[in-house]
Amino acid sequence: MEPNTFILFGATGDLAKRKIYPALYNLFVDGKLPQAFSVIGLGRREWSDESFQANVEKSLHQFSRREAKDAGLVKDFLRVFRYSVLDIDRKEDYLKLLKLTESREDELRIPRNRLFYLSVGPEYFETIAANIQVSGLGSADGWKRLVIEKPFGHDLQSARDLNLKLGKAFAEQEIFRIDHYLGKPVVQRLESLQQANPVIQALWTNRYIANVQITANESVGVEERAGYYDHVGAVRDMFQNHMLQLMMMAAIHLPHDSTIEEVRFKKKKVMESLELLQKGDVVANVIRGQYKEGSVQGKPVVGYTSEPGIAPDSMNDTFIAAKLQLDNSYWRGVPFYIRTGKRLKEKSTRIVVEFKEPLKQSLAKNDDGITPNLLVIDIGPNEGITLQLNAKDPEQKGAYKPVHIDLHASQENSPEAYENLIGDALTGDPTFFAHWDEVELSWQWVQPILNAFEENLVPLHLYAAGTYGPAESDALLAQDGYHWWFDSKPEQNNEISKGVQYA
């Protein structure tokens, strides 16, 4: 890794404290940062270098997966941190930042390689990028890279507008759009799952697969994010980015030793093959929900419209389930079911591939309840990849039982998503970042859903907190003869939910 300067906008914020500083520290401990490395934190607070370093150290003790017990190691790490007050709109502050950056580069005798990490709201992206260009921060000899967090746009047009503006200061290959789901080790292993297992690669088609289910259950509510969340909902907060990225990773077919370009090309082809929904088709393929009062892990919780900062008549979606179809030779006829929501029964993220069951018809007389073969990819909170197959049960004559083959040895204290992604950004590897083509195609697919929600063409189903969402999401699969895997059977599955809101 080349020596460089890591320039962090939003250095006093929550994301920096919880994710970025611990990630940098763990990379440092693992020897994955260059010998000569500098971090310059920026924020509006009047901090000195010493107070900044003290706050970074505090974040390590609170949030690092490694205990920061080695005082000498921590001291060496903190030495690279400097702080500068910056008002995003003040051009003079960028000139001051330029002088500090050049001074540190000269002091460390390192090239003008600069990574700009924007840990700030998306409304500031354009202003910061423009000021980086105008001030000369991004025009020095050496490389420059821009790392930005979601959301990238609010809809298709705003995403295109933002991309056009960022493109005036940074080329596409210099822009790294973080989707932290792509940094999770088990998701990154999906790329090699087929390559390292020819049997799975051979089965990865519509000839053998019945359906694919991608679920991200969240047990939390809106917490302190009411002001943000009530304007985005589950469709923008989770579906357009994280869930569609997981779908791309599950659906791509990669040759052995695929290059970065091949991975991105294949992901783009997946999105291009995704059948677009017309606005009138949304109601038949998308379930929209909002949580009401209920109980999560034995504790009573209020409904969404009773949360602080949420209007009592809010029609915002806190749950979305959808049926997607890919029109290509590999997946034609295989439904992809995606769901995500807040205040659900448990916290879990997983991909389940259900294989067609050739034995089911022949064995129906002996065992109507035979379980299909499954490939289960647990992404969080526990990681694992398991192949579930049927085998003869020696204790029950003529019966079968599922056996499990572990394909992913979960490693204790394995790198977290931000470690992988920040490390890749520093080395210039964009494999697990969202390319603009993917972002644009994702917004194109989601836009008719946004339009239908805006016009209230899709009913808003209420579901009790602590369940798996509205029963209509179960019906979405049931009409095709399937069901969600690994859900315990909550009460609302017994009948279609009665709470339906229209404007």
Coordinates of C-alpha atoms in Angstrom, one line a residue:
M1 CA 0.0 0.0 0.0
E2 CA 1.3 3.4 -1.0
P3 CA 1.9 6.1 1.7
N4 CA -1.1 8.5 1.7
T5 CA -3.1 11.0 3.6
F6 CA -6.6 10.1 4.9
I7 CA -8.7 13.2 5.1
L8 CA -11.9 12.7 7.1
F9 CA -14.8 15.1 6.8
G10 CA -17.2 14.5 9.8
A11 CA -14.4 13.5 12.1
T12 CA -16.5 14.3 15.2
G13 CA -19.5 12.3 14.1
D14 CA -21.0 9.0 15.2
L15 CA -19.9 7.0 12.2
A16 CA -16.3 8.0 12.6
K17 CA -16.4 7.1 16.3
R18 CA -18.2 3.7 15.9
K19 CA -16.7 2.4 12.7
I20 CA -14.0 4.4 11.0
Y21 CA -11.5 4.8 13.9
P22 CA -11.8 1.2 15.1
A23 CA -11.4 0.0 11.5
L24 CA -8.2 2.1 11.0
Y25 CA -6.8 0.9 14.3
N26 CA -7.4 -2.8 13.4
L27 CA -5.8 -2.3 10.0
F28 CA -2.9 -0.7 11.8
V29 CA -2.5 -3.6 14.3
D30 CA -2.7 -6.0 11.4
G31 CA 0.1 -4.2 9.5
K32 CA -2.3 -3.2 6.7
L33 CA -1.6 0.5 6.8
P34 CA 1.5 2.0 5.1
Q35 CA 4.5 2.8 7.3
A36 CA 4.1 6.5 6.4
F37 CA 0.4 7.4 6.9
S38 CA -1.4 10.5 8.0
V39 CA -5.0 11.2 9.1
I40 CA -6.5 14.7 9.2
G41 CA -9.8 15.0 10.9
L42 CA -12.2 17.8 10.0
G43 CA -15.2 19.2 11.9
R44 CA -16.8 22.3 13.2
R45 CA -15.9 21.7 16.8
E46 CA -12.9 23.7 18.2
W47 CA -10.7 20.7 19.0
S48 CA -6.9 20.6 19.3
D49 CA -4.8 17.8 18.0
E50 CA -4.6 16.4 21.5
S51 CA -8.4 16.5 22.2
F52 CA -9.0 14.9 18.8
Q53 CA -6.5 12.1 19.6
A54 CA -8.1 11.6 23.0
N55 CA -11.5 11.2 21.4
V56 CA -10.1 8.7 18.9
E57 CA -8.6 6.7 21.7
K58 CA -11.9 6.7 23.6
S59 CA -13.7 5.3 20.5
L60 CA -11.2 2.4 20.4
H61 CA -11.9 1.4 23.9
Q62 CA -15.7 1.6 23.3
F63 CA -16.1 0.1 19.8
S64 CA -13.0 -1.7 18.5
R65 CA -13.3 -5.5 18.2
R66 CA -9.7 -5.6 19.6
E67 CA -9.1 -4.4 23.2
A68 CA -6.7 -1.4 23.0
K69 CA -4.6 -2.6 25.9
D70 CA -1.2 -2.0 24.5
A71 CA -0.5 1.6 25.4
G72 CA 2.6 1.8 23.3
L73 CA 0.7 0.5 20.2
V74 CA -2.2 2.9 20.8
K75 CA 0.2 5.8 21.2
D76 CA 1.9 5.0 17.9
F77 CA -1.4 4.8 16.2
L78 CA -2.6 8.2 17.6
R79 CA 0.5 9.9 16.4
V80 CA -0.7 10.0 12.8
F81 CA -3.9 12.0 13.7
R82 CA -4.2 15.8 13.2
Y83 CA -7.3 18.0 13.4
S84 CA -8.4 21.1 11.6
V85 CA -11.6 23.1 12.1
L86 CA -13.6 23.3 8.8
D87 CA -16.9 24.8 7.9
I88 CA -18.0 23.0 4.7
D89 CA -19.0 26.3 3.0
R90 CA -15.9 28.3 3.9
K91 CA -13.4 28.2 1.0
E92 CA -10.7 29.6 3.4
D93 CA -10.9 26.5 5.5
Y94 CA -10.0 24.3 2.5
L95 CA -7.0 26.5 1.8
K96 CA -5.9 26.0 5.4
L97 CA -6.5 22.3 5.0
L98 CA -4.3 22.3 1.9
K99 CA -1.4 23.9 3.8
L100 CA -1.8 21.4 6.7
T101 CA -1.9 18.5 4.3
E102 CA 1.1 19.6 2.4
S103 CA 3.0 20.3 5.6
R104 CA 2.3 16.7 6.8
E105 CA 3.3 15.2 3.5
D106 CA 6.6 17.1 3.5
E107 CA 7.2 16.2 7.1
L108 CA 6.6 12.5 6.4
R109 CA 8.2 12.7 3.0
I110 CA 5.3 11.0 1.3
P111 CA 3.7 11.5 -2.1
R112 CA 0.5 13.6 -2.6
N113 CA -1.8 10.6 -2.4
R114 CA -5.0 11.7 -0.8
L115 CA -8.2 9.8 0.2
F116 CA -11.1 12.1 1.0
Y117 CA -13.7 10.3 3.2
L118 CA -17.1 12.1 3.4
S119 CA -18.6 10.9 6.7
V120 CA -21.3 13.6 6.4
G121 CA -24.8 14.0 5.1
P122 CA -25.3 13.6 1.3
E123 CA -26.5 17.1 1.1
Y124 CA -22.9 18.2 1.6
F125 CA -21.3 15.9 -1.0
E126 CA -21.5 18.4 -3.9
T127 CA -20.2 21.4 -1.9
I128 CA -17.2 19.4 -0.5
A129 CA -16.2 17.9 -3.9
A130 CA -16.4 21.3 -5.6
N131 CA -14.3 23.0 -2.9
I132 CA -11.7 20.1 -3.0
Q133 CA -11.3 20.9 -6.7
V134 CA -11.2 24.7 -6.4
S135 CA -8.8 24.7 -3.5
G136 CA -6.2 22.6 -5.3
L137 CA -6.6 19.7 -2.7
G138 CA -7.4 17.3 -5.4
S139 CA -5.0 18.5 -8.2
A140 CA -1.6 17.5 -6.7
D141 CA 0.7 14.9 -8.2
G142 CA -0.4 11.5 -6.9
W143 CA -3.7 9.8 -6.8
K144 CA -7.0 11.1 -5.2
R145 CA -10.0 9.1 -4.2
L146 CA -13.4 10.1 -2.8
V147 CA -15.2 7.8 -0.4
I148 CA -18.9 8.5 0.2
E149 CA -21.7 6.9 2.2
K150 CA -25.3 6.2 1.2
P151 CA -27.8 7.5 0.4
F152 CA -26.7 8.3 -3.1
G153 CA -29.6 10.3 -4.2
H154 CA -33.3 10.3 -3.1
D155 CA -34.7 9.0 -6.4
L156 CA -33.5 8.4 -9.9
Q157 CA -33.2 12.0 -11.0
S158 CA -31.5 13.3 -7.8
A159 CA -29.0 10.4 -8.1
R160 CA -28.2 11.4 -11.7
D161 CA -27.9 15.0 -10.7
L162 CA -25.5 14.2 -7.8
N163 CA -23.4 11.9 -10.0
L164 CA -23.0 14.6 -12.7
K165 CA -21.9 17.2 -10.1
L166 CA -19.4 14.8 -8.4
G167 CA -18.1 14.0 -11.9
K168 CA -16.8 17.5 -12.3
A169 CA -14.2 17.0 -9.5
F170 CA -13.6 13.2 -9.6
A171 CA -13.6 10.6 -12.3
E172 CA -15.8 7.4 -11.8
Q173 CA -12.7 5.3 -11.0
E174 CA -11.9 7.7 -8.2
I175 CA -15.3 7.5 -6.5
F176 CA -15.8 4.7 -4.0
R177 CA -19.5 4.4 -2.9
I178 CA -19.6 2.4 0.4
D179 CA -22.2 -0.2 0.9
H180 CA -21.1 -1.8 4.2
Y181 CA -23.0 -5.0 3.3
L182 CA -20.5 -5.6 0.6
G183 CA -17.7 -5.4 3.2
K184 CA -19.0 -8.3 5.2
P185 CA -16.7 -11.3 5.0
V186 CA -19.4 -13.8 4.2
V187 CA -20.8 -11.6 1.4
Q188 CA -17.3 -11.2 -0.1
R189 CA -17.0 -15.0 0.0
L190 CA -20.0 -15.3 -2.4
E191 CA -17.7 -14.4 -5.2
S192 CA -15.5 -17.5 -4.6
L193 CA -18.3 -19.8 -3.5
Q194 CA -19.0 -21.0 -7.0
Q195 CA -15.4 -20.8 -8.2
A196 CA -14.1 -23.0 -5.4
N197 CA -17.0 -25.4 -5.5
P198 CA -17.7 -26.7 -9.1
V199 CA -20.7 -28.7 -7.8
I200 CA -22.4 -25.5 -6.6
Q201 CA -21.5 -23.7 -9.8
A202 CA -23.2 -26.4 -11.8
L203 CA -26.3 -26.1 -9.7
W204 CA -26.5 -22.3 -9.9
T205 CA -29.2 -22.2 -12.6
N206 CA -32.9 -22.3 -13.1
R207 CA -32.7 -26.0 -13.9
Y208 CA -32.0 -26.8 -10.2
I209 CA -33.1 -23.7 -8.2
A210 CA -36.7 -23.1 -7.3
N211 CA -36.4 -19.7 -5.6
V212 CA -34.0 -17.3 -3.8
Q213 CA -34.9 -15.5 -0.6
I214 CA -33.0 -12.4 0.7
T215 CA -34.0 -11.2 4.1
A216 CA -32.8 -8.4 6.4
N217 CA -34.8 -8.3 9.6
E218 CA -34.2 -5.5 12.1
S219 CA -35.6 -5.6 15.6
V220 CA -34.9 -1.9 16.3
G221 CA -37.2 0.9 15.5
V222 CA -36.3 4.3 14.1
E223 CA -34.3 5.2 17.3
E224 CA -32.8 8.7 16.9
R225 CA -33.2 8.7 13.1
A226 CA -36.8 9.8 12.9
G227 CA -36.1 13.0 11.0
Y228 CA -34.1 11.1 8.4
Y229 CA -36.1 7.9 8.2
D230 CA -39.5 9.4 7.8
H231 CA -38.4 10.9 4.5
V232 CA -36.8 7.7 3.1
G233 CA -38.5 4.6 4.5
A234 CA -37.4 1.0 4.1
V235 CA -37.4 1.2 0.3
R236 CA -34.8 3.9 0.2
D237 CA -32.9 3.1 3.5
M238 CA -32.4 -0.6 2.8
F239 CA -34.0 -2.0 -0.4
Q240 CA -32.5 0.3 -3.2
N241 CA -28.9 -0.2 -1.9
H242 CA -28.2 -3.1 0.5
M243 CA -30.8 -5.5 -0.6
L244 CA -30.3 -5.1 -4.4
Q245 CA -26.5 -5.3 -3.9
L246 CA -27.0 -8.7 -2.1
M247 CA -29.3 -9.8 -5.0
M248 CA -26.5 -8.9 -7.5
M249 CA -23.9 -10.8 -5.5
A250 CA -26.2 -13.9 -5.2
A251 CA -27.1 -13.9 -8.9
I252 CA -23.8 -13.3 -10.7
H253 CA -22.0 -16.1 -12.5
L254 CA -18.2 -15.6 -12.3
P255 CA -15.5 -17.4 -14.1
H256 CA -12.4 -18.6 -12.2
D257 CA -10.0 -15.8 -11.1
S258 CA -12.4 -13.1 -12.2
T259 CA -11.0 -9.6 -12.5
I260 CA -12.5 -6.4 -10.9
E261 CA -13.9 -5.4 -14.3
E262 CA -15.5 -8.9 -14.7
V263 CA -17.2 -8.7 -11.3
R264 CA -18.6 -5.2 -12.1
F265 CA -19.7 -6.2 -15.6
K266 CA -21.5 -9.2 -14.3
K267 CA -23.3 -7.2 -11.6
K268 CA -24.4 -4.7 -14.2
K269 CA -25.7 -7.5 -16.4
V270 CA -27.7 -8.8 -13.5
M271 CA -29.4 -5.4 -13.0
E272 CA -30.0 -5.0 -16.7
S273 CA -31.8 -8.4 -16.8
L274 CA -34.1 -7.4 -13.9
E275 CA -37.6 -7.1 -15.2
L276 CA -38.9 -3.6 -14.7
L277 CA -42.2 -3.2 -12.9
Q278 CA -44.7 -0.8 -14.4
K279 CA -46.4 1.4 -11.8
G280 CA -49.6 -0.6 -12.1
D281 CA -47.7 -3.9 -11.5
V282 CA -46.3 -2.7 -8.1
V283 CA -49.3 -3.7 -6.1
A284 CA -49.1 -7.3 -7.2
N285 CA -45.4 -7.7 -6.6
V286 CA -44.6 -5.4 -3.6
I287 CA -45.9 -5.5 0.0
R288 CA -45.7 -2.2 2.0
G289 CA -45.9 -2.2 5.7
Q290 CA -45.6 -0.1 8.9
Y291 CA -45.2 -1.4 12.4
K292 CA -47.7 -0.7 15.1
E293 CA -47.4 -1.3 18.9
G294 CA -46.3 -4.7 20.0
S295 CA -43.6 -6.6 21.9
V296 CA -40.0 -7.1 20.9
Q297 CA -38.0 -9.6 22.9
G298 CA -40.5 -9.4 25.7
K299 CA -40.5 -5.6 25.9
P300 CA -43.5 -3.6 24.9
V301 CA -42.8 -1.0 22.2
V302 CA -44.9 1.8 20.6
G303 CA -46.0 1.9 17.0
Y304 CA -44.2 3.9 14.3
T305 CA -46.6 6.9 14.4
S306 CA -46.1 7.1 18.2
E307 CA -42.4 7.4 17.9
P308 CA -40.9 10.8 18.8
G309 CA -40.6 13.0 15.8
I310 CA -43.0 11.0 13.6
A311 CA -46.3 12.5 12.5
P312 CA -49.4 10.6 13.7
D313 CA -50.7 10.4 10.1
S314 CA -47.4 9.3 8.5
M315 CA -47.7 6.8 5.7
N316 CA -44.0 6.0 5.6
D317 CA -43.0 2.4 5.0
T318 CA -41.0 0.6 7.6
F319 CA -41.3 -2.8 5.8
I320 CA -41.1 -3.8 2.2
A321 CA -41.2 -7.3 0.6
A322 CA -41.0 -7.7 -3.2
K323 CA -40.9 -10.4 -5.9
L324 CA -38.3 -9.9 -8.6
Q325 CA -37.7 -11.7 -11.8
L326 CA -34.5 -11.9 -13.8
D327 CA -34.8 -12.4 -17.6
N328 CA -31.6 -14.2 -18.5
S329 CA -30.7 -17.8 -19.3
Y330 CA -29.5 -18.6 -15.8
W331 CA -32.4 -17.3 -13.7
R332 CA -35.5 -17.1 -16.0
G333 CA -38.5 -18.4 -14.1
V334 CA -36.8 -18.3 -10.7
P335 CA -38.4 -15.8 -8.4
F336 CA -36.2 -13.7 -6.1
Y337 CA -38.0 -12.7 -2.9
I338 CA -36.6 -9.8 -0.9
R339 CA -37.9 -8.4 2.4
T340 CA -36.6 -6.0 5.0
G341 CA -38.2 -4.1 7.8
K342 CA -37.9 -2.6 11.3
R343 CA -39.3 -3.8 14.6
L344 CA -39.4 -7.4 13.4
K345 CA -39.1 -10.5 15.6
E346 CA -35.3 -10.8 15.5
K347 CA -32.2 -9.3 14.0
S348 CA -31.0 -11.5 11.1
T349 CA -29.7 -11.1 7.5
R350 CA -29.6 -14.1 5.3
I351 CA -29.8 -15.4 1.7
V352 CA -31.6 -18.8 1.3
V353 CA -31.4 -20.7 -2.0
E354 CA -34.1 -23.3 -2.3
F355 CA -33.4 -26.1 -4.7
K356 CA -35.9 -27.9 -6.7
E357 CA -36.8 -31.2 -5.1
P358 CA -36.7 -34.1 -7.5
L359 CA -37.5 -36.6 -4.7
K360 CA -40.6 -34.7 -3.4
Q361 CA -43.0 -36.2 -5.9
S362 CA -41.7 -39.7 -5.7
L363 CA -41.6 -39.7 -1.9
A364 CA -44.8 -37.9 -1.3
K365 CA -46.6 -41.1 -0.4
N366 CA -44.1 -41.7 2.4
D367 CA -43.3 -38.2 3.6
D368 CA -45.3 -35.2 2.6
G369 CA -43.2 -33.0 4.8
I370 CA -39.8 -33.6 3.1
T371 CA -37.6 -30.5 3.3
P372 CA -36.1 -29.2 0.1
N373 CA -32.4 -28.9 -0.2
L374 CA -31.2 -25.4 0.8
L375 CA -28.1 -23.3 0.7
V376 CA -28.2 -20.9 3.6
I377 CA -25.9 -17.9 3.7
D378 CA -26.1 -16.3 7.1
I379 CA -24.7 -12.7 6.9
G380 CA -25.5 -11.4 10.4
P381 CA -25.4 -11.3 13.3
N382 CA -23.9 -14.8 12.9
E383 CA -22.0 -15.7 9.8
G384 CA -22.1 -19.0 8.0
I385 CA -22.7 -20.8 4.8
T386 CA -24.5 -24.1 5.1
L387 CA -25.7 -26.7 2.6
Q388 CA -28.8 -28.5 3.8
L389 CA -29.3 -31.9 2.1
N390 CA -31.7 -34.8 2.7
A391 CA -30.4 -38.2 4.0
K392 CA -32.1 -41.4 5.0
D393 CA -33.0 -41.4 8.7
P394 CA -31.7 -44.7 10.2
E395 CA -34.2 -44.4 13.1
Q396 CA -37.3 -43.9 10.9
K397 CA -37.6 -46.5 8.2
G398 CA -38.3 -44.9 4.8
A399 CA -38.0 -41.4 6.2
Y400 CA -35.6 -38.6 5.4
K401 CA -34.1 -36.0 7.5
P402 CA -32.0 -32.8 6.7
V403 CA -28.2 -32.9 7.3
H404 CA -26.1 -29.8 7.2
I405 CA -22.7 -29.3 5.6
D406 CA -20.7 -26.3 6.8
L407 CA -19.1 -24.5 3.9
H408 CA -17.8 -21.5 5.8
A409 CA -15.7 -21.8 9.0
S410 CA -16.7 -18.7 10.9
Q411 CA -13.5 -17.1 12.3
E412 CA -13.5 -15.4 15.7
N413 CA -12.6 -11.8 15.7
S414 CA -12.7 -11.6 11.9
P415 CA -12.4 -8.2 10.2
E416 CA -15.5 -6.1 10.2
A417 CA -17.0 -4.6 7.1
Y418 CA -15.4 -1.2 7.4
E419 CA -12.0 -2.7 7.8
N420 CA -12.3 -4.5 4.5
L421 CA -13.8 -1.5 2.7
I422 CA -11.4 1.1 4.0
G423 CA -8.5 -1.2 3.3
D424 CA -9.7 -1.7 -0.3
A425 CA -10.2 2.1 -0.8
L426 CA -6.7 2.7 0.4
T427 CA -5.3 0.2 -2.1
G428 CA -7.6 1.4 -4.9
D429 CA -9.6 -1.9 -5.2
P430 CA -13.2 -1.0 -6.2
T431 CA -14.5 -4.6 -6.3
F432 CA -16.8 -4.4 -3.4
F433 CA -18.0 -0.8 -3.9
A434 CA -21.1 0.2 -5.8
H435 CA -20.3 1.4 -9.4
W436 CA -22.5 4.2 -10.8
D437 CA -24.0 1.9 -13.3
E438 CA -25.3 -0.3 -10.5
V439 CA -26.6 2.6 -8.6
E440 CA -28.4 4.1 -11.6
L441 CA -30.0 0.7 -12.6
S442 CA -31.1 0.2 -9.0
W443 CA -32.9 3.5 -8.9
Q444 CA -34.5 2.8 -12.3
W445 CA -36.0 -0.4 -10.8
V446 CA -37.1 1.2 -7.6
Q447 CA -38.6 4.4 -9.2
P448 CA -42.0 2.9 -10.2
I449 CA -42.3 1.7 -6.6
L450 CA -41.6 5.2 -5.2
N451 CA -44.2 6.6 -7.6
A452 CA -46.8 4.0 -6.6
F453 CA -46.1 4.7 -2.9
E454 CA -46.4 8.4 -3.5
E455 CA -49.8 8.0 -5.1
N456 CA -50.9 5.5 -2.5
L457 CA -51.6 2.8 -5.1
V458 CA -50.1 0.2 -2.7
P459 CA -51.9 -0.4 0.6
L460 CA -49.9 0.2 3.8
H461 CA -50.4 -2.9 5.9
L462 CA -50.0 -2.5 9.7
Y463 CA -48.0 -5.3 11.5
A464 CA -47.4 -5.8 15.1
A465 CA -43.9 -5.0 16.4
G466 CA -42.1 -8.3 17.2
T467 CA -43.5 -10.3 14.3
Y468 CA -42.1 -10.9 10.8
G469 CA -44.1 -8.2 9.1
P470 CA -47.6 -8.2 7.6
A471 CA -49.1 -11.6 6.6
E472 CA -49.4 -10.3 3.0
S473 CA -45.7 -10.9 2.7
D474 CA -46.3 -14.6 3.4
A475 CA -49.1 -14.6 0.8
L476 CA -46.6 -13.2 -1.8
L477 CA -44.7 -16.4 -1.6
A478 CA -47.7 -18.7 -0.9
Q479 CA -49.3 -17.9 -4.2
D480 CA -46.2 -19.4 -5.9
G481 CA -46.2 -22.4 -3.5
Y482 CA -43.4 -21.3 -1.3
H483 CA -42.8 -19.8 2.2
W484 CA -40.2 -17.8 4.0
W485 CA -37.6 -20.1 5.5
F486 CA -36.5 -20.0 9.2
D487 CA -39.4 -17.9 10.4
S488 CA -41.0 -19.2 13.6
K489 CA -44.7 -19.1 13.1
P490 CA -46.0 -15.9 14.7
E491 CA -49.6 -15.1 15.3
Q492 CA -50.1 -12.9 12.3
N493 CA -49.4 -15.8 9.9
N494 CA -52.8 -17.3 10.8
E495 CA -54.9 -14.7 9.1
I496 CA -54.4 -11.8 6.7
S497 CA -53.6 -8.7 8.8
K498 CA -56.6 -6.4 9.4
G499 CA -54.7 -3.1 9.6
V500 CA -54.6 -1.6 6.1
Q501 CA -54.2 2.1 5.5
Y502 CA -55.0 4.1 2.5
A503 CA -54.7 7.9 2.2

